CSV table of C-alpha atoms and ligand atoms in Angstrom, one decimal:
chain,number,residue,atom,x,y,z
I,1,UNK,CA,0.0,0.0,0.0
I,2,UNK,CA,2.7,2.4,1.0
I,3,UNK,CA,4.8,1.8,-2.0
I,4,UNK,CA,1.8,2.0,-4.3
I,5,UNK,CA,0.9,5.4,-2.8
I,6,UNK,CA,4.5,6.6,-3.2
I,7,UNK,CA,4.6,5.5,-6.8
I,8,UNK,CA,1.4,7.3,-7.8
I,9,UNK,CA,2.4,10.4,-5.9
I,10,UNK,CA,5.9,10.5,-7.4
I,11,UNK,CA,4.8,9.8,-10.9
I,12,UNK,CA,2.3,12.7,-10.8
I,13,UNK,CA,4.8,14.9,-9.2
I,14,UNK,CA,7.6,14.0,-11.6
I,15,UNK,CA,5.4,15.0,-14.5
I,16,UNK,CA,4.6,18.3,-12.8
I,17,UNK,CA,8.2,19.1,-12.0
I,18,UNK,CA,9.4,18.4,-15.5
I,19,UNK,CA,6.6,20.6,-16.8
I,20,UNK,CA,7.7,23.4,-14.4
I,21,UNK,CA,11.2,23.3,-15.8
I,22,UNK,CA,10.2,24.1,-19.4
I,23,UNK,CA,12.1,27.4,-19.5
I,24,UNK,CA,12.1,29.6,-22.5
I,25,UNK,CA,15.1,31.6,-23.7
I,26,UNK,CA,15.0,35.4,-23.2
I,27,UNK,CA,17.4,38.2,-23.4
I,28,UNK,CA,16.5,40.0,-20.2
I,29,UNK,CA,17.6,43.6,-20.5
I,30,UNK,CA,16.6,44.7,-16.9
I,31,UNK,CA,16.3,43.0,-13.6
I,32,UNK,CA,12.6,41.9,-13.1
I,33,UNK,CA,10.4,44.4,-11.2
I,34,UNK,CA,11.3,44.4,-7.5
I,35,UNK,CA,8.7,43.2,-5.0
I,36,UNK,CA,7.6,45.4,-2.0
I,37,UNK,CA,9.7,44.6,1.0
I,38,UNK,CA,12.8,42.5,1.6
I,39,UNK,CA,13.3,39.0,0.0
I,40,UNK,CA,16.2,36.5,0.0
I,41,UNK,CA,19.3,36.7,-2.1
I,42,UNK,CA,21.2,33.7,-3.4
I,43,UNK,CA,24.7,34.1,-4.9
I,44,UNK,CA,26.2,31.2,-6.9
I,45,UNK,CA,30.0,30.6,-6.9
I,46,UNK,CA,30.6,27.6,-9.1
I,47,UNK,CA,34.4,27.0,-8.4
I,48,UNK,CA,35.7,23.8,-6.6
I,49,UNK,CA,39.3,22.7,-6.1
I,50,UNK,CA,38.2,19.1,-7.0
I,51,UNK,CA,35.0,18.0,-8.7
I,52,UNK,CA,33.2,15.2,-6.9
I,53,UNK,CA,31.8,12.4,-9.1
I,54,UNK,CA,28.3,12.4,-7.6
I,55,UNK,CA,27.7,16.2,-7.7
I,56,UNK,CA,24.9,17.5,-9.8
I,57,UNK,CA,25.4,21.2,-9.1
I,58,UNK,CA,26.7,23.8,-11.6
I,59,UNK,CA,30.5,23.7,-10.7
I,60,UNK,CA,33.8,24.1,-12.6
I,61,UNK,CA,37.4,23.6,-11.6
I,62,UNK,CA,38.9,26.5,-9.7
I,63,UNK,CA,41.1,28.9,-11.7
I,64,UNK,CA,42.4,31.9,-9.8
I,65,UNK,CA,42.2,34.5,-12.6
I,66,UNK,CA,38.8,33.3,-13.8
I,67,UNK,CA,37.5,33.4,-10.3
I,68,UNK,CA,38.7,37.0,-9.9
I,69,UNK,CA,36.8,38.1,-13.0
I,70,UNK,CA,33.7,36.1,-11.9
I,71,UNK,CA,33.6,37.7,-8.4
I,72,UNK,CA,34.0,41.2,-10.0
I,73,UNK,CA,31.0,40.4,-12.2
I,74,UNK,CA,29.0,39.2,-9.1
I,75,UNK,CA,29.7,42.6,-7.4
I,76,UNK,CA,28.6,44.4,-10.6
I,77,UNK,CA,25.3,42.4,-10.6
I,78,UNK,CA,24.7,43.2,-7.0
I,79,UNK,CA,25.0,46.9,-7.8
I,80,UNK,CA,22.6,46.4,-10.7
I,81,UNK,CA,19.9,44.9,-8.4
I,82,UNK,CA,20.4,47.7,-5.9
I,83,UNK,CA,19.9,50.4,-8.6
I,84,UNK,CA,16.7,48.5,-9.7
I,85,UNK,CA,15.3,49.0,-6.2
I,86,UNK,CA,15.6,45.5,-4.7
I,87,UNK,CA,15.8,45.0,-0.9
I,88,UNK,CA,17.3,41.9,0.6
I,89,UNK,CA,17.0,40.7,4.2
I,90,UNK,CA,19.2,37.6,3.9
I,91,UNK,CA,22.1,36.3,1.8
I,92,UNK,CA,23.0,32.7,1.0
I,93,UNK,CA,26.3,32.1,-0.9
I,94,UNK,CA,26.3,28.6,-2.3
I,95,UNK,CA,28.2,26.7,-4.9
I,96,UNK,CA,30.4,25.1,-5.8
I,97,UNK,CA,32.7,26.1,-3.0
I,98,UNK,CA,32.4,29.8,-2.4
I,99,UNK,CA,35.5,29.8,0.0
I,100,UNK,CA,37.8,28.8,-2.9
I,101,UNK,CA,38.8,32.5,-3.2
I,102,UNK,CA,38.3,33.7,0.4
I,103,UNK,CA,39.5,37.3,-0.2
I,104,UNK,CA,37.1,37.8,-3.2
I,105,UNK,CA,34.3,36.2,-1.2
I,106,UNK,CA,34.7,38.5,1.8
I,107,UNK,CA,34.9,41.6,-0.5
I,108,UNK,CA,31.6,40.5,-2.2
I,109,UNK,CA,29.8,39.9,1.1
I,110,UNK,CA,31.0,43.2,2.5
I,111,UNK,CA,29.6,44.9,-0.6
I,112,UNK,CA,26.3,43.1,-0.3
I,113,UNK,CA,26.0,44.3,3.3
I,114,UNK,CA,26.9,47.8,2.4
I,115,UNK,CA,24.3,47.9,-0.4
I,116,UNK,CA,21.5,46.0,1.3
I,117,UNK,CA,22.3,45.9,5.1
I,118,UNK,CA,21.3,42.2,5.5
I,119,UNK,CA,22.2,40.5,8.8
I,120,UNK,CA,21.4,36.9,8.0
I,121,UNK,CA,24.3,35.5,6.0
I,122,UNK,CA,25.1,31.9,5.1
I,123,UNK,CA,28.1,30.5,3.3
I,124,UNK,CA,28.9,27.0,2.0
I,125,UNK,CA,32.3,25.5,2.3
I,126,UNK,CA,34.3,22.3,2.3
I,127,UNK,CA,36.2,20.7,5.2
I,128,UNK,CA,39.7,21.8,4.1
I,129,UNK,CA,38.6,25.5,4.2
I,130,UNK,CA,37.8,25.2,7.9
I,131,UNK,CA,41.0,27.0,8.9
I,132,UNK,CA,41.6,30.2,10.8
I,133,UNK,CA,42.8,32.2,7.8
I,134,UNK,CA,39.4,31.6,6.1
I,135,UNK,CA,37.0,31.5,9.1
I,136,UNK,CA,38.2,34.6,10.9
I,137,UNK,CA,37.5,37.0,8.0
I,138,UNK,CA,34.2,35.3,7.3
I,139,UNK,CA,33.0,35.7,10.9
I,140,UNK,CA,34.3,39.3,10.9
I,141,UNK,CA,32.3,40.3,7.8
I,142,UNK,CA,29.1,39.0,9.4
I,143,UNK,CA,28.6,35.4,8.3
I,144,UNK,CA,26.3,33.8,10.8
I,145,UNK,CA,25.9,30.4,9.3
I,146,UNK,CA,28.6,28.2,7.8
I,147,UNK,CA,27.6,25.0,6.0
I,148,UNK,CA,30.3,22.4,5.5
I,149,UNK,CA,29.9,19.5,3.0
I,150,UNK,CA,31.0,16.3,4.7
I,151,UNK,CA,28.8,13.6,3.0
I,152,UNK,CA,29.8,10.8,5.3
I,153,UNK,CA,32.1,10.0,8.2
I,154,UNK,CA,32.9,6.6,6.7
I,155,UNK,CA,36.5,6.7,5.3
I,156,UNK,CA,35.6,3.9,2.8
I,157,UNK,CA,32.8,5.9,1.4
I,158,UNK,CA,34.8,9.1,1.4
I,159,UNK,CA,37.4,7.3,-0.7
I,160,UNK,CA,34.7,6.0,-3.1
I,161,UNK,CA,33.4,9.6,-3.4
I,162,UNK,CA,36.9,10.8,-4.2
I,163,UNK,CA,36.8,13.1,-1.2
I,164,UNK,CA,39.2,11.3,1.2
I,165,UNK,CA,42.4,12.6,-0.6
I,166,UNK,CA,40.9,16.1,-1.3
I,167,UNK,CA,39.0,16.9,1.8
I,168,UNK,CA,40.6,14.6,4.4
I,169,UNK,CA,39.9,11.5,6.5
I,170,UNK,CA,36.8,11.6,8.7
I,171,UNK,CA,38.8,12.0,11.9
I,172,UNK,CA,40.4,15.2,10.5
I,173,UNK,CA,37.0,16.5,9.4
I,174,UNK,CA,35.6,16.0,12.9
I,175,UNK,CA,38.6,17.9,14.4
I,176,UNK,CA,38.1,20.8,12.0
I,177,UNK,CA,34.4,21.0,12.6
I,178,UNK,CA,34.8,20.9,16.4
I,179,UNK,CA,37.5,23.6,16.2
I,180,UNK,CA,35.3,25.9,14.0
I,181,UNK,CA,32.1,25.5,16.0
I,182,UNK,CA,32.5,28.6,18.2
I,183,UNK,CA,33.2,30.9,15.3
I,184,UNK,CA,29.5,31.0,14.0
I,185,UNK,CA,26.1,30.9,15.7
I,186,UNK,CA,25.1,28.1,13.3
I,187,UNK,CA,27.5,25.5,11.9
I,188,UNK,CA,25.8,23.1,9.6
I,189,UNK,CA,27.1,19.7,8.4
I,190,UNK,CA,25.8,18.3,5.1
I,191,UNK,CA,25.5,14.5,4.9
I,192,UNK,CA,24.2,12.2,2.1
I,193,UNK,CA,22.6,8.8,2.4
I,194,UNK,CA,21.4,6.0,0.2
I,195,UNK,CA,24.9,5.9,-1.3
I,196,UNK,CA,25.8,2.8,-3.4
I,197,UNK,CA,27.1,0.1,-1.0
I,198,UNK,CA,26.3,2.2,2.1
I,199,UNK,CA,25.3,-0.2,4.9
I,200,UNK,CA,22.9,0.5,7.8
I,201,UNK,CA,25.9,0.1,10.1
I,202,UNK,CA,27.8,2.8,8.2
I,203,UNK,CA,24.8,5.1,8.5
I,204,UNK,CA,24.5,4.4,12.2
I,205,UNK,CA,28.2,5.3,12.5
I,206,UNK,CA,27.5,8.6,10.8
I,207,UNK,CA,24.7,9.2,13.4
I,208,UNK,CA,27.0,8.3,16.3
I,209,UNK,CA,29.5,10.9,15.1
I,210,UNK,CA,26.9,13.6,14.5
I,211,UNK,CA,25.5,13.2,18.0
I,212,UNK,CA,29.0,13.7,19.5
I,213,UNK,CA,29.9,16.6,17.2
I,214,UNK,CA,30.0,20.3,18.2
I,215,UNK,CA,28.1,21.4,15.0
I,216,UNK,CA,24.6,22.5,15.9
I,217,UNK,CA,22.8,21.8,12.6
I,218,UNK,CA,22.7,18.8,10.2
I,219,UNK,CA,21.3,18.6,6.7
I,220,UNK,CA,20.9,15.1,5.2
I,221,UNK,CA,20.1,14.5,1.6
I,222,UNK,CA,19.3,11.3,-0.2
I,223,UNK,CA,21.7,10.8,-3.1
I,224,UNK,CA,20.2,12.2,-6.3
I,225,UNK,CA,21.6,10.7,-9.5
I,226,UNK,CA,21.0,12.9,-12.5
I,227,UNK,CA,21.7,11.2,-15.8
I,228,UNK,CA,25.1,12.8,-16.3
I,229,UNK,CA,26.3,11.8,-12.8
I,230,UNK,CA,24.9,8.3,-12.9
I,231,UNK,CA,27.7,6.8,-14.9
I,232,UNK,CA,30.4,8.5,-12.8
I,233,UNK,CA,28.7,7.4,-9.6
I,234,UNK,CA,28.6,3.8,-10.9
I,235,UNK,CA,32.3,3.8,-11.9
I,236,UNK,CA,33.6,5.4,-8.7
I,237,UNK,CA,31.0,4.4,-6.0
I,238,UNK,CA,29.6,1.2,-7.5
I,239,UNK,CA,26.1,0.2,-8.7
I,240,UNK,CA,23.1,1.2,-6.6
I,241,UNK,CA,21.2,-1.7,-5.0
I,242,UNK,CA,17.5,-1.4,-4.0
I,243,UNK,CA,16.7,2.0,-2.5
I,244,UNK,CA,17.1,2.2,1.3
I,245,UNK,CA,15.8,5.8,1.5
I,246,UNK,CA,12.9,4.9,3.7
I,247,UNK,CA,15.0,2.8,6.1
I,248,UNK,CA,17.8,5.4,6.3
I,249,UNK,CA,15.5,8.4,6.7
I,250,UNK,CA,13.6,6.6,9.5
I,251,UNK,CA,16.9,6.1,11.3
I,252,UNK,CA,17.8,9.8,11.0
I,253,UNK,CA,14.4,10.7,12.5
I,254,UNK,CA,14.6,8.2,15.3
I,255,UNK,CA,18.2,9.0,16.3
I,256,UNK,CA,18.5,12.8,15.8
I,257,UNK,CA,15.6,13.6,18.2
I,258,UNK,CA,15.6,14.8,20.9
I,259,UNK,CA,19.1,16.3,20.7
I,260,UNK,CA,18.2,17.8,17.4
I,261,UNK,CA,14.8,19.1,16.2
I,262,UNK,CA,13.6,19.4,12.6
I,263,UNK,CA,13.5,22.8,10.9
I,264,UNK,CA,12.6,21.3,7.6
I,265,UNK,CA,12.2,17.8,6.2
I,266,UNK,CA,16.0,17.4,5.8
I,267,UNK,CA,17.5,20.0,8.2
I,268,UNK,CA,17.6,19.5,12.0
I,269,UNK,CA,19.1,21.8,14.6
I,270,UNK,CA,20.2,21.3,18.2
I,271,UNK,CA,17.4,22.5,20.5
I,272,UNK,CA,19.8,24.8,22.4
I,273,UNK,CA,21.3,26.3,19.3
I,274,UNK,CA,20.8,29.9,18.3
I,275,UNK,CA,18.6,29.0,15.4
I,276,UNK,CA,18.6,31.5,12.5
I,277,UNK,CA,15.3,33.4,12.5
I,278,UNK,CA,13.6,34.0,9.2
I,279,UNK,CA,13.8,37.8,8.9
I,280,UNK,CA,12.2,37.6,5.4
I,281,UNK,CA,8.6,36.7,5.3
I,282,UNK,CA,8.3,36.1,1.5
I,283,UNK,CA,8.5,33.1,-0.9
I,284,UNK,CA,10.3,35.2,-3.6
I,285,UNK,CA,14.1,35.2,-4.0
I,286,UNK,CA,16.7,36.5,-6.4
I,287,UNK,CA,19.6,34.4,-7.5
I,288,UNK,CA,22.7,36.0,-9.1
I,289,UNK,CA,25.7,34.4,-10.7
I,290,UNK,CA,26.0,31.8,-13.5
I,291,UNK,CA,23.5,28.9,-13.2
I,292,UNK,CA,21.4,30.6,-10.5
I,293,UNK,CA,17.5,30.7,-10.4
I,294,UNK,CA,15.2,33.5,-9.2
I,295,UNK,CA,11.5,33.2,-8.4
I,296,UNK,CA,9.6,36.5,-8.5
I,297,UNK,CA,5.9,37.0,-8.5
I,298,UNK,CA,5.1,33.6,-10.0
I,299,UNK,CA,7.9,33.6,-12.6
I,300,UNK,CA,11.0,31.5,-12.6
I,301,UNK,CA,14.2,33.1,-14.1
I,302,UNK,CA,17.4,31.2,-15.0
I,303,UNK,CA,20.8,32.8,-15.3
I,304,UNK,CA,23.2,31.7,-18.1
I,305,UNK,CA,25.3,28.6,-17.3
I,306,UNK,CA,28.2,30.0,-19.4
I,307,UNK,CA,30.6,31.8,-17.1
I,308,UNK,CA,31.9,33.7,-20.2
I,309,UNK,CA,28.5,34.7,-21.2
I,310,UNK,CA,27.7,35.8,-17.6
I,311,UNK,CA,30.7,38.0,-17.3
I,312,UNK,CA,30.1,39.5,-20.7
I,313,UNK,CA,26.4,40.3,-20.1
I,314,UNK,CA,27.1,41.8,-16.7
I,315,UNK,CA,30.0,43.8,-18.2
I,316,UNK,CA,27.4,45.3,-20.6
I,317,UNK,CA,25.2,46.3,-17.7
I,318,UNK,CA,22.7,43.5,-18.2
I,319,UNK,CA,21.4,41.0,-15.7
I,320,UNK,CA,22.7,37.4,-16.1
I,321,UNK,CA,19.1,36.1,-16.8
I,322,UNK,CA,18.6,34.3,-20.1
I,323,UNK,CA,15.7,32.0,-19.3
I,324,UNK,CA,12.1,32.6,-18.0
I,325,UNK,CA,9.0,30.6,-17.2
I,326,UNK,CA,5.8,32.2,-15.9
I,327,UNK,CA,3.5,29.9,-13.9
I,328,UNK,CA,-0.3,29.8,-13.7
I,329,UNK,CA,-2.1,30.5,-10.5
I,330,UNK,CA,-2.7,26.8,-10.0
I,331,UNK,CA,0.9,26.0,-10.2
I,332,UNK,CA,1.9,28.9,-7.9
I,333,UNK,CA,-0.6,27.6,-5.3
I,334,UNK,CA,0.8,24.0,-5.5
I,335,UNK,CA,4.3,25.4,-5.2
I,336,UNK,CA,3.3,27.4,-2.0
I,337,UNK,CA,1.7,24.2,-0.7
I,338,UNK,CA,4.8,22.0,-1.3
I,339,UNK,CA,7.5,24.5,-0.3
I,340,UNK,CA,5.5,25.7,2.7
I,341,UNK,CA,5.0,22.2,4.1
I,342,UNK,CA,8.6,21.3,3.4
I,343,UNK,CA,9.2,23.7,6.3
I,344,UNK,CA,6.9,21.5,8.4
I,345,UNK,CA,3.9,23.7,8.9
I,346,UNK,CA,1.7,26.0,6.9
I,347,UNK,CA,0.1,28.7,9.1
I,348,UNK,CA,-3.4,29.4,7.9
I,349,UNK,CA,-3.3,33.1,8.7
I,350,UNK,CA,-0.2,33.5,6.5
I,351,UNK,CA,-1.7,31.5,3.7
I,352,UNK,CA,-5.0,33.5,3.8
I,353,UNK,CA,-3.1,36.8,4.0
I,354,UNK,CA,-1.2,35.8,0.9
I,355,UNK,CA,-3.8,34.0,-1.2
I,356,UNK,CA,-7.2,34.8,0.3
I,357,UNK,CA,-9.7,31.9,0.0
I,358,UNK,CA,-8.1,30.7,-3.3
I,359,UNK,CA,-5.6,28.4,-1.6
I,360,UNK,CA,-8.1,26.3,0.3
I,361,UNK,CA,-10.7,26.3,-2.5
I,362,UNK,CA,-8.2,25.0,-5.1
I,363,UNK,CA,-6.1,22.8,-2.9
I,364,UNK,CA,-8.7,21.3,-0.6
I,365,UNK,CA,-8.5,18.0,-2.4
I,366,UNK,CA,-4.7,17.8,-1.9
I,367,UNK,CA,-4.9,18.8,1.8
I,368,UNK,CA,-7.7,16.2,2.3
I,369,UNK,CA,-5.8,13.5,0.5
I,370,UNK,CA,-2.6,14.1,2.5
I,371,UNK,CA,-4.7,14.0,5.7
I,372,UNK,CA,-6.3,10.8,4.6
I,373,UNK,CA,-2.9,9.1,4.1
I,374,UNK,CA,-1.6,10.4,7.5
I,375,UNK,CA,0.9,12.8,6.0
I,376,UNK,CA,-0.7,16.0,7.3
I,377,UNK,CA,-2.6,17.0,10.4
I,378,UNK,CA,-4.9,20.1,10.5
I,379,UNK,CA,-6.0,22.3,13.4
I,380,UNK,CA,-7.5,25.8,13.7
I,381,UNK,CA,-4.1,27.4,13.2
I,382,UNK,CA,-2.1,25.3,10.7
I,383,UNK,CA,-1.5,22.3,8.6
I,384,UNK,CA,1.5,20.3,9.8
I,385,UNK,CA,3.5,17.4,8.4
I,386,UNK,CA,3.7,14.1,10.4
I,387,UNK,CA,6.8,11.9,10.3
I,388,UNK,CA,5.2,10.0,7.4
I,389,UNK,CA,4.5,13.3,5.6
I,390,UNK,CA,8.2,14.3,6.1
I,391,UNK,CA,9.3,11.2,4.4
I,392,UNK,CA,6.9,11.7,1.5
I,393,UNK,CA,8.0,15.3,1.2
I,394,UNK,CA,11.7,14.2,1.0
I,395,UNK,CA,10.7,11.9,-1.9
I,396,UNK,CA,8.9,14.8,-3.7
I,397,UNK,CA,11.6,17.3,-3.1
I,398,UNK,CA,14.2,14.8,-4.5
I,399,UNK,CA,12.0,14.5,-7.6
I,400,UNK,CA,11.8,18.2,-7.9
I,401,UNK,CA,15.6,18.5,-7.7
I,402,UNK,CA,16.0,15.8,-10.3
I,403,UNK,CA,14.0,18.0,-12.7
I,404,UNK,CA,16.3,20.9,-11.9
I,405,UNK,CA,19.3,18.6,-12.5
I,406,UNK,CA,17.9,17.6,-15.9
I,407,UNK,CA,17.7,21.3,-16.8
I,408,UNK,CA,21.3,21.9,-15.5
I,409,UNK,CA,22.5,18.9,-17.5
I,410,UNK,CA,21.0,20.2,-20.7
I,411,UNK,CA,22.5,23.7,-20.2
I,412,UNK,CA,26.0,22.3,-19.2
I,413,UNK,CA,26.1,19.8,-22.1
I,414,UNK,CA,26.1,22.7,-24.6
I,415,UNK,CA,29.3,24.3,-23.1
I,416,UNK,CA,31.3,21.3,-22.0
I,417,UNK,CA,34.7,22.6,-23.2
I,418,UNK,CA,34.3,25.9,-21.3
I,419,UNK,CA,33.2,24.1,-18.1
I,420,UNK,CA,36.3,21.8,-18.2
I,421,UNK,CA,38.7,24.7,-18.5
I,422,UNK,CA,37.1,28.0,-17.4
I,423,UNK,CA,39.1,30.9,-18.7
I,424,UNK,CA,37.4,34.2,-18.6
I,425,UNK,CA,40.4,36.2,-19.8
I,426,UNK,CA,39.0,36.7,-23.3
I,427,UNK,CA,35.4,37.1,-22.3
I,428,UNK,CA,34.4,34.9,-25.2
I,429,UNK,CA,30.7,35.2,-25.8
I,430,UNK,CA,29.4,31.7,-25.7
I,431,UNK,CA,25.6,31.5,-25.5
I,432,UNK,CA,24.2,28.2,-24.6
I,433,UNK,CA,20.8,27.8,-26.2
I,434,UNK,CA,17.9,27.0,-23.9
I,435,UNK,CA,16.1,23.9,-25.0
I,436,UNK,CA,12.8,23.2,-23.4
H,1,LIG,C1,26.8,22.4,-3.6
H,1,LIG,S1,27.4,21.5,-2.3
H,1,LIG,C2,28.5,22.6,-1.5
H,1,LIG,C3,29.3,22.0,-0.4
H,1,LIG,C4,30.8,22.0,-0.6
H,1,LIG,N1,31.2,22.3,-1.9
H,1,LIG,C5,31.4,20.6,-0.3
H,1,LIG,O1,31.2,19.7,-1.0
H,1,LIG,O2,32.0,20.4,0.8
H,1,LIG,C6,26.0,21.3,-1.2
H,1,LIG,C7,25.6,19.9,-0.8
H,1,LIG,O3,24.9,19.3,-1.8
H,1,LIG,C8,24.8,17.9,-1.6
H,1,LIG,N2,24.9,17.2,-2.8
H,1,LIG,C9,25.8,17.3,-3.8
H,1,LIG,N3,25.5,16.5,-4.8
H,1,LIG,C10,24.4,15.7,-4.4
H,1,LIG,C11,23.7,14.7,-5.0
H,1,LIG,N4,24.0,14.1,-6.2
H,1,LIG,N5,22.6,14.2,-4.3
H,1,LIG,C12,22.3,14.7,-3.1
H,1,LIG,N6,23.0,15.7,-2.5
H,1,LIG,C13,24.0,16.2,-3.1
H,1,LIG,C14,26.0,17.6,-0.7
H,1,LIG,O4,25.6,17.2,0.6
H,1,LIG,C15,26.8,18.9,-0.6
H,1,LIG,O5,27.4,19.1,0.6
H,2,LIG,S1,30.0,18.4,-3.7
H,2,LIG,FE1,30.9,20.4,-3.2
H,2,LIG,S2,33.1,20.1,-3.6
H,2,LIG,FE2,32.1,18.4,-4.5
H,2,LIG,S3,31.9,19.1,-6.7
H,2,LIG,FE3,29.9,19.5,-5.6
H,2,LIG,S4,30.1,21.6,-4.9
H,2,LIG,FE4,32.2,20.9,-5.5
């Protein structure tokens, strides 16, 4: 029964997610109209010192000169959005590995703070960058949450993931995390599960380590294998057996609580931790940098995946946006339902303030169906996910990210040579065509 329900839900959702990623090519001359009030800002930094075989993000090998030009373009695009009237309450710098060029990163965050005055700032990094020379300037420029990619504390799996040599053995990673814990109010550790050949004992070991770690937040993702990564994953990490997502996710839920409490379906924080508050009460966000997405007033925007094209566009005073997809009201409501409940609860007052009666009228069937299968509870104030619902939402979110990965793959396939050897010195104007 459970697996039948999952199959029906996921097939429907897969179809919807693929439909949502049908993005059309545009030559956006101005940033989109700014909304009233502050929203979130995402900045993408695609450079990594080593490329992991499983990774489906938009990333390229680190080259110092190329990274300098890229960061300068990011700063120009920040100024462009400020002139267009945008206001941002939070900043998330992701990648890639943003700390590849720490000086450039700090200069960029300092500029963002000067232009927009945001106080909630998150940065992604990898274990080898957890060192004083990187951490101290990040803390000084106002970074409040640092997120480090660990993936596993099992040395055998770290080797299979080609991370052992680049990012260190698990014992070194633990030492670095514990030493960095006092530098930021929130220190997050990313782990992955359902890896090929990962045993239940290996996962239990990860959980033992996490519970003894000084990090106060943990995000755990099921492995997502986009088409382009699948062959690399097979050759380095081995073939996948039957999915153990349900088993592994159940163990995370059972063991993380009560020391950690859920903030979303795949992010838990220690109860005593200074949890980042949401200062921004909006679903919209802007993404800048090559390969970033924005969502504004029901329209999804995609930025060019070519770093050359990105630097060239911004150099001409244009935003990096080269793709756009406007959604129907129906789709926007479904999106609000899915992303809202991914954060565990949907408060009725907020939903009614944003959508009036439309939300409940159009989505009553979905809310009732989710209640009937024990995924959602409802009271006067809110709809809330149960543990069963959290698991179903993880499956749906993974499907959604697989659709995003398919789009990334198509975009990256068109500019393979540039991505293997990023060289922005000539500013060559490569324009990957958007195929939907
Ligand atoms: C963009 S990475 C940035 C972290 C940093 N570059 C590092 O690896 O240390 C963010 C996180 O995405 C997750 N991730 C990457 N590829 C994934 C995949 N194929 N499936 C699931 N999660 C993935 C990993 O947990 C990773 O830490
Ligand atoms: S997992 Fe992190 S370090 Fe590895 S390729 Fe992806 S972004 Fe780069």
